[in-house]
Amino acid sequence: MLDIQPKIHDENRQGEAFAPFAQDPNKYKKKFYIESYGCQMNFSDSEIVASILNEKGFGATKNFEEADLIFLNTCSIREKAEQTVRKRLTEFKKIKEQKPGFLIGVLGCMAERLKTKLLEEEKLVDIVVGPDAYRSLPALIEEAETGQKAVNVLLSRDETYADIAPVRLDSNGITAFVSIMRGCNNMCSFCVVPFTRGRERSRDPYSIMAEVTDLYTRGFKEITLLGQNVDSYYWFNESSKEIVTFAKLLEKTALISNTLRVRFSTSHPKDITDDVLYTMSKYENICKYIHLPVQSGSTRILQLMNRTYTREWYLAKVDRIKEILPDCGISSDIIAGFCTETEEDHQQTLQIMQYAKYDMSYMFFYSERPGTLAERRYKDDVLIDVKKRRLQEIVDLQGKLSKESNEKDIDKTFKVLIEGSSKKSDEHWMGRNSQNKVIVFPKENYSLNKGDYAFVKVTNCTQATLLGNIVEIINNNK
Ligand code: 5AD
Ligand code: SF4
């Protein structure tokens, strides 16, 4: 998986340390180090935390050895994600033993799920802060400094951090994520998110527009609107009586500038509307890419998962997307081995993948999470070896589908936004097309910079990347 894809949950992208790109170390009285795990929302929250801490005189460092405070922004989505964080906390605890006054804080979903456990019982951390309580972080640091227990895991019905300008951490200066809502009301039976991130609430669209406009003026060229379920975004303006749906919000964002690309994630198959699809088709700068998690191809399993759609409904959605947006890329999340899943259910998942021809998928085997509906209602009865074998079949099929999808792009020309030099070679640019596929191509003698657009013709591909050559450059000063 690639590092800067818009994605909601990806615990493979773990433990990245972030430091703001332009901070004067002498400006701040203390230094903090933050590591983020899990979904893009967590990475986005770390930028809010950095902003709150900067305001109070704490500066970010990329080097945990020089930090006074260490924060881990954590993920609970699968058991493995929590194990990784525990291991890391144990390592930091060892450092703490040799460094008096050094504080360790746990943020995010694990803080919310385990509450005081990591502090009181396991004595791994000094500060515990849930996703809706980041404003209280400076006060909690003060409490922890005096040896008190510093915990705030209150969930909120209205906190959206709308007024906080995130400090862009570890940014390429071209692509950024903008959170448009928080929480989730869906109650998929396998998922811990509604318990750790609370009720769904939408952020004021005017603050979203202000943030995006500011990013654009600072040279950013692509923004991804983020939410657990963006299609249920809803805002009602009491005074003007204006209703802002997700389709409306997309349109407003697209209208900021036609040189600013707009992406979004994640869509729920039950909620994505024709309105959204038509808005996507109306604006060239809204990227033709939808992350539409299916989870399972079997209606019976989907019912147990509480996904509230059937196999047929999902297939009809895919048809509708392809009808309105023939060149749209589609990706998915898939869970292998959910409670009671039979071989036949699993075959239906493989079939639905073939039908939808996903360009990419995030694939997992089911991991029972404490407190979820599935944990309370159903037995986790698919043997681990069976789960793993089914997952492998899903991964293999996805590999084949990704390769086929990329091969179909050979000889096509795409408009590519350049994100920077390719990791492997300074002589090559790396960018993405509208469908979110990575394209690598030689810089040649063109005078291009990151943030510029170019037309690139695809000549070859691997399973994960398209390779090509520039055929035309665009007047990027417009
Ligand atoms: N086990 C396995 N995968 C899960 N996901 C969410 N909860 C679980 C779980 N308990 C996956 C879903 C979701 C993605 C973010 O993570 O596929 O879409
Ligand atoms: Fe979890 Fe379902 Fe909400 Fe996604 S939509 S965060 S899978 S409950």
Short mmCIF file of C-alpha atoms and ligand atoms in Angstrom, two decimals:
data_model
loop_
_atom_site.label_atom_id
_atom_site.label_comp_id
_atom_site.label_asym_id
_atom_site.label_seq_id
_atom_site.Cartn_x
_atom_site.Cartn_y
_atom_site.Cartn_z
CA MET A 1 0.00 0.00 0.00
CA LEU A 2 1.20 3.45 -0.79
CA ASP A 3 1.84 6.08 1.75
CA ILE A 4 -0.32 9.01 0.84
CA GLN A 5 -3.51 7.47 -0.40
CA PRO A 6 -6.71 8.85 0.97
CA LYS A 7 -7.91 6.16 3.28
CA ILE A 8 -9.86 5.88 6.40
CA HIS A 9 -8.46 2.85 8.11
CA ASP A 10 -5.08 1.43 7.38
CA GLU A 11 -3.11 0.13 10.25
CA ASN A 12 -0.31 -0.76 7.86
CA ARG A 13 0.52 2.90 7.87
CA GLN A 14 1.64 2.78 11.44
CA GLY A 15 3.63 4.82 13.79
CA GLU A 16 4.70 7.61 11.54
CA ALA A 17 6.31 10.38 13.46
CA PHE A 18 5.31 13.81 12.38
CA ALA A 19 6.84 17.18 12.82
CA PRO A 20 5.63 20.41 11.27
CA PHE A 21 7.74 21.40 8.31
CA ALA A 22 8.53 24.91 9.47
CA GLN A 23 8.92 25.27 13.17
CA ASP A 24 11.47 27.38 14.91
CA PRO A 25 12.70 25.21 17.80
CA ASN A 26 13.54 28.23 19.94
CA LYS A 27 10.02 29.55 19.76
CA TYR A 28 8.67 26.85 22.04
CA LYS A 29 9.20 26.16 25.73
CA LYS A 30 8.76 22.40 25.44
CA LYS A 31 8.92 19.81 22.70
CA PHE A 32 6.48 17.05 21.86
CA TYR A 33 6.75 14.05 19.58
CA ILE A 34 3.63 12.45 18.10
CA GLU A 35 3.19 9.10 16.39
CA SER A 36 -0.04 8.26 14.58
CA TYR A 37 -1.57 4.85 13.94
CA GLY A 38 -4.56 3.67 11.95
CA CYS A 39 -6.95 5.64 9.83
CA GLN A 40 -6.46 8.90 8.00
CA MET A 41 -8.79 10.51 10.52
CA ASN A 42 -6.18 9.85 13.22
CA PHE A 43 -3.45 11.44 11.13
CA SER A 44 -5.73 14.39 10.62
CA ASP A 45 -6.49 14.57 14.37
CA SER A 46 -2.76 14.62 15.15
CA GLU A 47 -2.59 17.84 13.12
CA ILE A 48 -5.34 19.32 15.32
CA VAL A 49 -3.49 18.19 18.44
CA ALA A 50 -0.28 19.82 17.13
CA SER A 51 -2.17 23.06 16.59
CA ILE A 52 -3.64 23.01 20.12
CA LEU A 53 -0.20 22.31 21.60
CA ASN A 54 1.56 24.96 19.49
CA GLU A 55 -0.87 27.58 20.81
CA LYS A 56 0.23 26.72 24.32
CA GLY A 57 3.93 26.90 23.59
CA PHE A 58 4.78 23.30 22.71
CA GLY A 59 6.73 22.68 19.50
CA ALA A 60 6.82 19.42 17.54
CA THR A 61 10.01 17.43 17.08
CA LYS A 62 10.71 14.52 14.76
CA ASN A 63 13.15 13.08 17.25
CA PHE A 64 11.58 11.46 20.31
CA GLU A 65 14.89 11.57 22.16
CA GLU A 66 14.73 15.33 22.47
CA ALA A 67 11.02 15.41 23.38
CA ASP A 68 9.56 16.29 26.79
CA LEU A 69 6.27 14.69 25.83
CA ILE A 70 5.42 11.70 23.67
CA PHE A 71 1.98 11.08 22.24
CA LEU A 72 0.68 8.01 20.50
CA ASN A 73 -2.51 8.60 18.53
CA THR A 74 -3.95 5.11 18.52
CA CYS A 75 -6.27 2.76 16.63
CA SER A 76 -8.57 0.03 18.01
CA ILE A 77 -10.08 -1.27 14.80
CA ARG A 78 -8.39 -4.67 14.97
CA GLU A 79 -6.62 -6.45 17.80
CA LYS A 80 -3.31 -6.31 15.96
CA ALA A 81 -3.41 -2.52 15.86
CA GLU A 82 -3.74 -2.40 19.64
CA GLN A 83 -0.92 -4.91 20.14
CA THR A 84 1.45 -2.75 18.09
CA VAL A 85 0.65 0.30 20.22
CA ARG A 86 1.12 -1.60 23.49
CA LYS A 87 4.53 -2.75 22.32
CA ARG A 88 5.51 0.79 21.46
CA LEU A 89 4.24 2.11 24.81
CA THR A 90 6.36 -0.45 26.63
CA GLU A 91 9.43 0.76 24.72
CA PHE A 92 8.71 4.37 25.64
CA LYS A 93 8.15 3.41 29.27
CA LYS A 94 11.73 2.13 29.37
CA ILE A 95 12.98 5.51 28.14
CA LYS A 96 10.86 7.23 30.78
CA GLU A 97 12.59 5.28 33.53
CA GLN A 98 15.85 7.04 32.60
CA LYS A 99 14.35 10.45 31.96
CA PRO A 100 12.57 12.09 34.88
CA GLY A 101 9.81 14.52 34.01
CA PHE A 102 9.21 12.88 30.63
CA LEU A 103 5.48 12.28 29.98
CA ILE A 104 3.72 9.74 27.78
CA GLY A 105 0.19 10.28 26.51
CA VAL A 106 -2.21 7.98 24.69
CA LEU A 107 -4.68 9.64 22.34
CA GLY A 108 -7.43 8.41 20.04
CA CYS A 109 -9.46 5.22 19.90
CA MET A 110 -7.47 3.07 22.35
CA ALA A 111 -7.62 5.87 24.92
CA GLU A 112 -11.38 5.99 24.47
CA ARG A 113 -11.86 2.24 24.55
CA LEU A 114 -9.62 1.41 27.48
CA LYS A 115 -10.24 4.64 29.45
CA THR A 116 -8.10 4.63 32.61
CA LYS A 117 -6.79 1.08 32.14
CA LEU A 118 -3.47 1.98 30.49
CA LEU A 119 -2.84 4.58 33.19
CA GLU A 120 -4.12 3.00 36.40
CA GLU A 121 -3.81 -0.75 35.88
CA GLU A 122 -0.98 -1.09 33.41
CA LYS A 123 0.87 2.12 34.37
CA LEU A 124 2.06 2.54 30.80
CA VAL A 125 1.05 6.18 30.33
CA ASP A 126 0.59 9.48 32.20
CA ILE A 127 -2.10 11.08 30.07
CA VAL A 128 -5.22 9.58 28.45
CA VAL A 129 -7.26 11.66 26.00
CA GLY A 130 -10.15 10.51 23.80
CA PRO A 131 -10.84 11.87 20.28
CA ASP A 132 -13.32 14.54 21.42
CA ALA A 133 -11.23 15.90 24.30
CA TYR A 134 -8.11 17.30 22.62
CA ARG A 135 -8.87 20.86 23.69
CA SER A 136 -8.24 19.80 27.28
CA LEU A 137 -4.78 18.45 26.47
CA PRO A 138 -2.77 21.49 27.71
CA ALA A 139 -4.62 21.41 31.06
CA LEU A 140 -4.09 17.64 31.32
CA ILE A 141 -0.37 18.06 30.68
CA GLU A 142 -0.22 20.51 33.60
CA GLU A 143 -2.04 18.02 35.82
CA ALA A 144 0.28 15.19 34.81
CA GLU A 145 3.30 17.39 35.50
CA THR A 146 2.19 17.62 39.11
CA GLY A 147 1.79 13.86 39.30
CA GLN A 148 -2.01 13.78 39.04
CA LYS A 149 -3.99 11.38 36.91
CA ALA A 150 -4.73 13.16 33.66
CA VAL A 151 -7.68 11.57 31.88
CA ASN A 152 -10.43 12.95 29.63
CA VAL A 153 -12.39 10.48 27.55
CA LEU A 154 -15.67 12.35 27.35
CA LEU A 155 -17.34 12.00 23.97
CA SER A 156 -19.17 14.98 22.58
CA ARG A 157 -22.26 15.45 20.42
CA ASP A 158 -20.98 18.64 18.81
CA GLU A 159 -17.18 18.86 18.91
CA THR A 160 -15.81 19.22 15.36
CA TYR A 161 -12.70 21.33 16.08
CA ALA A 162 -14.09 23.59 13.36
CA ASP A 163 -12.19 26.68 14.54
CA ILE A 164 -8.81 24.97 14.85
CA ALA A 165 -6.42 25.39 11.94
CA PRO A 166 -4.55 22.08 11.74
CA VAL A 167 -0.76 22.30 11.64
CA ARG A 168 0.14 20.40 8.46
CA LEU A 169 2.52 17.70 9.65
CA ASP A 170 5.00 15.97 7.42
CA SER A 171 3.26 17.51 4.45
CA ASN A 172 4.31 17.34 0.80
CA GLY A 173 2.77 20.83 0.48
CA ILE A 174 0.52 19.63 -2.37
CA THR A 175 -2.09 17.24 -0.95
CA ALA A 176 -3.98 17.65 2.33
CA PHE A 177 -6.83 16.06 4.25
CA VAL A 178 -9.70 18.12 5.59
CA SER A 179 -12.02 16.61 8.14
CA ILE A 180 -15.69 17.39 7.40
CA MET A 181 -17.39 15.31 10.08
CA ARG A 182 -16.66 13.15 13.09
CA GLY A 183 -18.05 9.94 14.58
CA CYS A 184 -20.30 7.33 13.02
CA ASN A 185 -23.93 6.33 13.55
CA ASN A 186 -23.88 3.23 11.43
CA MET A 187 -23.29 0.50 13.96
CA CYS A 188 -21.79 -2.07 11.61
CA SER A 189 -21.76 -5.04 13.97
CA PHE A 190 -18.00 -5.73 13.65
CA CYS A 191 -16.89 -2.16 14.19
CA VAL A 192 -15.62 -0.43 17.29
CA VAL A 193 -15.61 3.08 15.77
CA PRO A 194 -19.11 4.17 16.90
CA PHE A 195 -17.97 3.42 20.47
CA THR A 196 -14.58 5.12 20.27
CA ARG A 197 -15.47 8.11 18.13
CA GLY A 198 -19.03 8.68 19.21
CA ARG A 199 -22.08 10.04 17.42
CA GLU A 200 -21.85 11.43 13.95
CA ARG A 201 -21.71 15.21 13.60
CA SER A 202 -21.01 17.44 10.60
CA ARG A 203 -18.65 20.35 10.64
CA ASP A 204 -19.76 23.86 9.74
CA PRO A 205 -19.31 24.18 5.92
CA TYR A 206 -18.04 27.75 6.19
CA SER A 207 -15.11 26.65 8.32
CA ILE A 208 -14.43 23.84 5.83
CA MET A 209 -14.42 26.33 2.94
CA ALA A 210 -12.13 28.66 4.87
CA GLU A 211 -9.67 25.84 5.56
CA VAL A 212 -9.66 24.64 1.95
CA THR A 213 -9.28 28.19 0.59
CA ASP A 214 -6.38 28.79 2.94
CA LEU A 215 -4.70 25.56 1.80
CA TYR A 216 -5.17 26.56 -1.83
CA THR A 217 -3.65 29.98 -1.26
CA ARG A 218 -0.68 28.28 0.36
CA GLY A 219 -0.06 26.23 -2.77
CA PHE A 220 -1.91 22.99 -2.00
CA LYS A 221 -3.47 21.45 -5.13
CA GLU A 222 -5.50 18.53 -3.85
CA ILE A 223 -7.70 18.13 -0.83
CA THR A 224 -9.47 15.04 0.45
CA LEU A 225 -12.68 15.60 2.40
CA LEU A 226 -12.61 13.11 5.23
CA GLY A 227 -15.31 11.41 7.26
CA GLN A 228 -16.30 7.89 8.33
CA ASN A 229 -19.38 8.24 6.16
CA VAL A 230 -19.16 11.39 4.04
CA ASP A 231 -22.48 10.83 2.28
CA SER A 232 -24.41 11.52 5.44
CA TYR A 233 -22.82 14.97 5.78
CA TYR A 234 -25.65 17.41 6.55
CA TRP A 235 -25.69 21.03 7.63
CA PHE A 236 -28.68 23.32 8.11
CA ASN A 237 -28.07 27.05 8.37
CA GLU A 238 -30.70 28.42 10.75
CA SER A 239 -30.52 32.00 9.48
CA SER A 240 -30.29 31.51 5.70
CA LYS A 241 -32.29 28.23 5.80
CA GLU A 242 -29.65 26.79 3.45
CA ILE A 243 -29.23 23.00 3.56
CA VAL A 244 -25.76 21.73 2.73
CA THR A 245 -25.69 18.07 1.73
CA PHE A 246 -22.51 16.24 0.82
CA ALA A 247 -23.17 16.84 -2.90
CA LYS A 248 -23.52 20.56 -2.20
CA LEU A 249 -20.35 20.60 -0.11
CA LEU A 250 -18.45 18.84 -2.90
CA GLU A 251 -19.68 21.43 -5.38
CA LYS A 252 -18.73 24.35 -3.13
CA THR A 253 -15.25 22.90 -2.70
CA ALA A 254 -14.83 22.22 -6.42
CA LEU A 255 -15.78 25.82 -7.20
CA ILE A 256 -12.92 27.26 -5.11
CA SER A 257 -10.66 26.78 -8.13
CA ASN A 258 -10.64 24.47 -11.12
CA THR A 259 -6.93 23.87 -10.50
CA LEU A 260 -7.69 22.43 -7.06
CA ARG A 261 -8.49 18.72 -7.08
CA VAL A 262 -11.12 17.41 -4.71
CA ARG A 263 -11.30 13.85 -3.34
CA PHE A 264 -13.35 12.32 -0.55
CA SER A 265 -13.46 9.24 1.62
CA THR A 266 -15.26 7.10 2.81
CA SER A 267 -18.59 6.45 1.08
CA HIS A 268 -21.19 4.05 2.41
CA PRO A 269 -23.01 2.08 -0.32
CA LYS A 270 -26.36 2.68 1.37
CA ASP A 271 -25.90 6.47 1.38
CA ILE A 272 -24.07 7.55 -1.77
CA THR A 273 -26.60 9.41 -3.91
CA ASP A 274 -27.07 10.09 -7.62
CA ASP A 275 -26.70 13.72 -6.66
CA VAL A 276 -23.12 13.06 -5.58
CA LEU A 277 -22.42 11.10 -8.76
CA TYR A 278 -23.84 13.85 -10.98
CA THR A 279 -21.86 16.49 -9.09
CA MET A 280 -18.74 14.41 -9.69
CA SER A 281 -19.49 14.22 -13.40
CA LYS A 282 -20.17 17.97 -13.61
CA TYR A 283 -16.77 19.08 -12.30
CA GLU A 284 -13.54 17.93 -13.92
CA ASN A 285 -11.60 18.73 -10.74
CA ILE A 286 -13.65 16.33 -8.58
CA CYS A 287 -11.62 13.15 -8.86
CA LYS A 288 -13.26 10.14 -10.43
CA TYR A 289 -12.57 7.75 -7.64
CA ILE A 290 -14.87 6.25 -5.01
CA HIS A 291 -13.87 4.17 -2.02
CA LEU A 292 -17.00 2.04 -1.58
CA PRO A 293 -16.40 -0.68 1.04
CA VAL A 294 -18.42 -3.83 0.35
CA GLN A 295 -17.19 -5.85 3.40
CA SER A 296 -18.83 -9.07 2.10
CA GLY A 297 -20.51 -10.29 -1.06
CA SER A 298 -23.11 -12.37 0.75
CA THR A 299 -26.46 -10.84 1.65
CA ARG A 300 -26.78 -13.09 4.68
CA ILE A 301 -23.39 -11.94 6.04
CA LEU A 302 -24.13 -8.32 5.16
CA GLN A 303 -27.27 -8.60 7.27
CA LEU A 304 -25.32 -9.99 10.22
CA MET A 305 -22.82 -7.18 9.73
CA ASN A 306 -25.71 -4.68 9.90
CA ARG A 307 -24.57 -3.05 6.67
CA THR A 308 -28.24 -2.40 5.73
CA TYR A 309 -27.79 -3.24 2.03
CA THR A 310 -27.94 -6.46 0.07
CA ARG A 311 -25.59 -7.90 -2.51
CA GLU A 312 -28.03 -6.78 -5.22
CA TRP A 313 -28.19 -3.24 -3.85
CA TYR A 314 -24.40 -3.02 -3.90
CA LEU A 315 -24.20 -4.38 -7.44
CA ALA A 316 -26.78 -1.83 -8.56
CA LYS A 317 -24.67 0.95 -6.98
CA VAL A 318 -21.62 -0.20 -8.91
CA ASP A 319 -23.69 -0.20 -12.12
CA ARG A 320 -24.97 3.28 -11.38
CA ILE A 321 -21.45 4.61 -10.77
CA LYS A 322 -20.24 3.11 -14.03
CA GLU A 323 -23.27 4.48 -15.88
CA ILE A 324 -22.88 8.06 -14.64
CA LEU A 325 -19.08 8.05 -14.37
CA PRO A 326 -17.76 5.51 -16.92
CA ASP A 327 -14.11 6.22 -16.09
CA CYS A 328 -14.49 6.14 -12.30
CA GLY A 329 -12.06 4.11 -10.18
CA ILE A 330 -13.59 2.04 -7.37
CA SER A 331 -11.90 0.54 -4.34
CA SER A 332 -13.19 -1.45 -1.39
CA ASP A 333 -12.70 -2.80 2.12
CA ILE A 334 -13.28 -6.52 2.53
CA ILE A 335 -13.49 -8.68 5.64
CA ALA A 336 -12.79 -12.43 5.40
CA GLY A 337 -14.22 -14.91 7.89
CA PHE A 338 -16.92 -12.94 9.67
CA CYS A 339 -19.06 -14.95 12.12
CA THR A 340 -20.79 -17.95 10.49
CA GLU A 341 -19.26 -17.24 7.04
CA THR A 342 -19.46 -20.38 4.88
CA GLU A 343 -17.44 -21.33 1.84
CA GLU A 344 -20.40 -20.28 -0.28
CA ASP A 345 -20.55 -16.83 1.35
CA HIS A 346 -16.83 -16.47 0.70
CA GLN A 347 -17.30 -17.41 -2.97
CA GLN A 348 -19.91 -14.66 -3.22
CA THR A 349 -17.33 -12.17 -1.95
CA LEU A 350 -14.87 -13.29 -4.63
CA GLN A 351 -17.62 -12.99 -7.25
CA ILE A 352 -18.62 -9.49 -6.21
CA MET A 353 -14.97 -8.40 -6.41
CA GLN A 354 -14.84 -9.71 -9.96
CA TYR A 355 -18.05 -7.91 -10.86
CA ALA A 356 -16.96 -4.59 -9.39
CA LYS A 357 -13.41 -4.96 -10.80
CA TYR A 358 -11.92 -3.06 -7.88
CA ASP A 359 -8.78 -1.12 -8.70
CA MET A 360 -7.62 -1.60 -5.12
CA SER A 361 -8.88 -3.01 -1.83
CA TYR A 362 -8.00 -2.99 1.85
CA MET A 363 -8.44 -6.57 2.99
CA PHE A 364 -8.63 -7.97 6.50
CA PHE A 365 -9.67 -11.05 8.35
CA TYR A 366 -12.31 -10.59 11.00
CA SER A 367 -11.00 -9.60 14.40
CA GLU A 368 -13.55 -9.66 17.21
CA ARG A 369 -13.64 -6.37 19.10
CA PRO A 370 -14.91 -6.11 22.68
CA GLY A 371 -18.21 -4.29 23.12
CA THR A 372 -19.28 -4.45 19.46
CA LEU A 373 -22.67 -5.83 18.41
CA ALA A 374 -21.02 -8.87 16.82
CA GLU A 375 -19.10 -9.69 19.97
CA ARG A 376 -22.29 -9.58 21.99
CA ARG A 377 -24.52 -11.39 19.51
CA TYR A 378 -22.50 -13.87 17.49
CA LYS A 379 -19.82 -16.46 17.95
CA ASP A 380 -16.47 -15.78 16.26
CA ASP A 381 -16.66 -19.30 14.83
CA VAL A 382 -14.55 -19.30 11.66
CA LEU A 383 -11.21 -20.96 12.42
CA ILE A 384 -8.19 -18.70 12.13
CA ASP A 385 -6.61 -20.90 9.45
CA VAL A 386 -9.80 -20.72 7.40
CA LYS A 387 -9.94 -16.94 7.84
CA LYS A 388 -6.35 -16.65 6.69
CA ARG A 389 -6.82 -18.91 3.69
CA ARG A 390 -9.92 -17.00 2.57
CA LEU A 391 -8.12 -13.70 3.06
CA GLN A 392 -5.24 -14.96 0.94
CA GLU A 393 -7.67 -15.89 -1.84
CA ILE A 394 -9.15 -12.39 -1.64
CA VAL A 395 -5.68 -10.79 -1.71
CA ASP A 396 -4.63 -12.92 -4.69
CA LEU A 397 -7.76 -12.06 -6.62
CA GLN A 398 -7.33 -8.36 -5.87
CA GLY A 399 -3.75 -8.55 -7.12
CA LYS A 400 -5.03 -9.96 -10.39
CA LEU A 401 -7.80 -7.35 -10.68
CA SER A 402 -5.39 -4.47 -9.96
CA LYS A 403 -2.99 -5.72 -12.60
CA GLU A 404 -5.79 -6.11 -15.16
CA SER A 405 -7.11 -2.66 -14.35
CA ASN A 406 -3.64 -1.15 -14.82
CA GLU A 407 -3.06 -3.04 -18.06
CA LYS A 408 -6.25 -1.52 -19.47
CA ASP A 409 -4.69 1.91 -18.93
CA ILE A 410 -1.73 1.25 -21.21
CA ASP A 411 -1.77 3.69 -24.16
CA LYS A 412 -4.21 5.98 -22.36
CA THR A 413 -3.23 9.55 -21.47
CA PHE A 414 -4.03 10.97 -18.03
CA LYS A 415 -3.84 14.36 -16.41
CA VAL A 416 -1.46 13.87 -13.51
CA LEU A 417 -0.88 16.05 -10.46
CA ILE A 418 2.81 15.89 -9.59
CA GLU A 419 3.31 15.16 -5.88
CA GLY A 420 7.11 15.01 -5.87
CA SER A 421 10.09 13.01 -7.05
CA SER A 422 9.65 9.25 -7.24
CA LYS A 423 10.98 7.50 -4.13
CA LYS A 424 13.18 5.29 -6.26
CA SER A 425 14.71 7.89 -8.56
CA ASP A 426 15.27 11.61 -8.55
CA GLU A 427 15.08 11.56 -12.33
CA HIS A 428 11.39 10.63 -12.19
CA TRP A 429 8.24 12.36 -11.01
CA MET A 430 5.50 10.62 -9.04
CA GLY A 431 1.90 11.77 -9.30
CA ARG A 432 -1.67 10.50 -9.45
CA ASN A 433 -4.40 10.52 -12.03
CA SER A 434 -7.99 11.38 -11.22
CA GLN A 435 -8.70 7.68 -10.51
CA ASN A 436 -6.08 7.81 -7.72
CA LYS A 437 -3.60 5.59 -9.52
CA VAL A 438 0.06 6.35 -8.99
CA ILE A 439 1.96 7.22 -12.18
CA VAL A 440 5.76 7.43 -12.36
CA PHE A 441 7.40 9.11 -15.35
CA PRO A 442 10.77 10.61 -16.34
CA LYS A 443 11.24 14.32 -15.65
CA GLU A 444 13.07 14.77 -18.98
CA ASN A 445 13.95 18.40 -19.71
CA TYR A 446 10.57 19.88 -18.96
CA SER A 447 10.56 22.63 -16.39
CA LEU A 448 7.95 21.23 -14.04
CA ASN A 449 7.59 21.40 -10.27
CA LYS A 450 5.64 19.44 -7.71
CA GLY A 451 2.11 20.79 -7.67
CA ASP A 452 2.07 21.12 -11.48
CA TYR A 453 -0.17 19.14 -13.79
CA ALA A 454 1.05 17.26 -16.85
CA PHE A 455 -0.52 14.91 -19.40
CA VAL A 456 1.17 11.53 -19.20
CA LYS A 457 0.73 8.62 -21.59
CA VAL A 458 0.93 5.21 -19.93
CA THR A 459 3.40 2.84 -21.54
CA ASN A 460 3.74 0.09 -18.96
CA CYS A 461 2.58 -0.96 -15.50
CA THR A 462 3.07 -3.09 -12.44
CA GLN A 463 0.27 -4.27 -10.13
CA ALA A 464 0.58 -1.07 -8.07
CA THR A 465 1.92 1.59 -10.43
CA LEU A 466 1.50 2.98 -13.92
CA LEU A 467 4.61 4.00 -15.84
CA GLY A 468 4.56 6.54 -18.63
CA ASN A 469 5.93 9.57 -20.44
CA ILE A 470 4.92 13.22 -20.58
CA VAL A 471 3.04 14.02 -23.78
CA GLU A 472 1.97 17.54 -22.95
CA ILE A 473 2.54 20.04 -20.20
CA ILE A 474 -0.18 22.33 -19.00
CA ASN A 475 0.16 26.04 -18.44
CA ASN A 476 0.54 25.63 -14.72
CA ASN A 477 0.68 29.34 -13.99
CA LYS A 478 -2.99 29.81 -14.77
N1 5AD B 1 -12.20 -6.92 11.96
C1 5AD B 1 -11.67 -6.81 10.72
N2 5AD B 1 -11.79 -5.72 9.96
C2 5AD B 1 -12.50 -4.69 10.45
N3 5AD B 1 -12.81 -3.50 9.93
C3 5AD B 1 -13.51 -2.80 10.83
N4 5AD B 1 -13.69 -3.53 11.95
C4 5AD B 1 -13.08 -4.71 11.73
C5 5AD B 1 -12.91 -5.89 12.50
N5 5AD B 1 -13.44 -6.00 13.71
C6 5AD B 1 -12.43 -3.10 8.56
C7 5AD B 1 -13.65 -2.82 7.69
C8 5AD B 1 -13.69 -1.34 7.63
C9 5AD B 1 -12.23 -1.04 7.67
C10 5AD B 1 -11.97 0.34 8.02
O1 5AD B 1 -11.71 -1.90 8.64
O2 5AD B 1 -13.41 -3.37 6.43
O3 5AD B 1 -14.27 -0.82 6.46
FE1 SF4 B 2 -17.32 1.32 11.36
FE2 SF4 B 2 -19.39 0.89 9.69
FE3 SF4 B 2 -19.00 3.34 10.79
FE4 SF4 B 2 -17.29 2.43 8.92
S1 SF4 B 2 -19.49 2.84 8.61
S2 SF4 B 2 -16.75 3.44 10.86
S3 SF4 B 2 -17.23 0.25 9.34
S4 SF4 B 2 -19.52 1.46 11.90
#
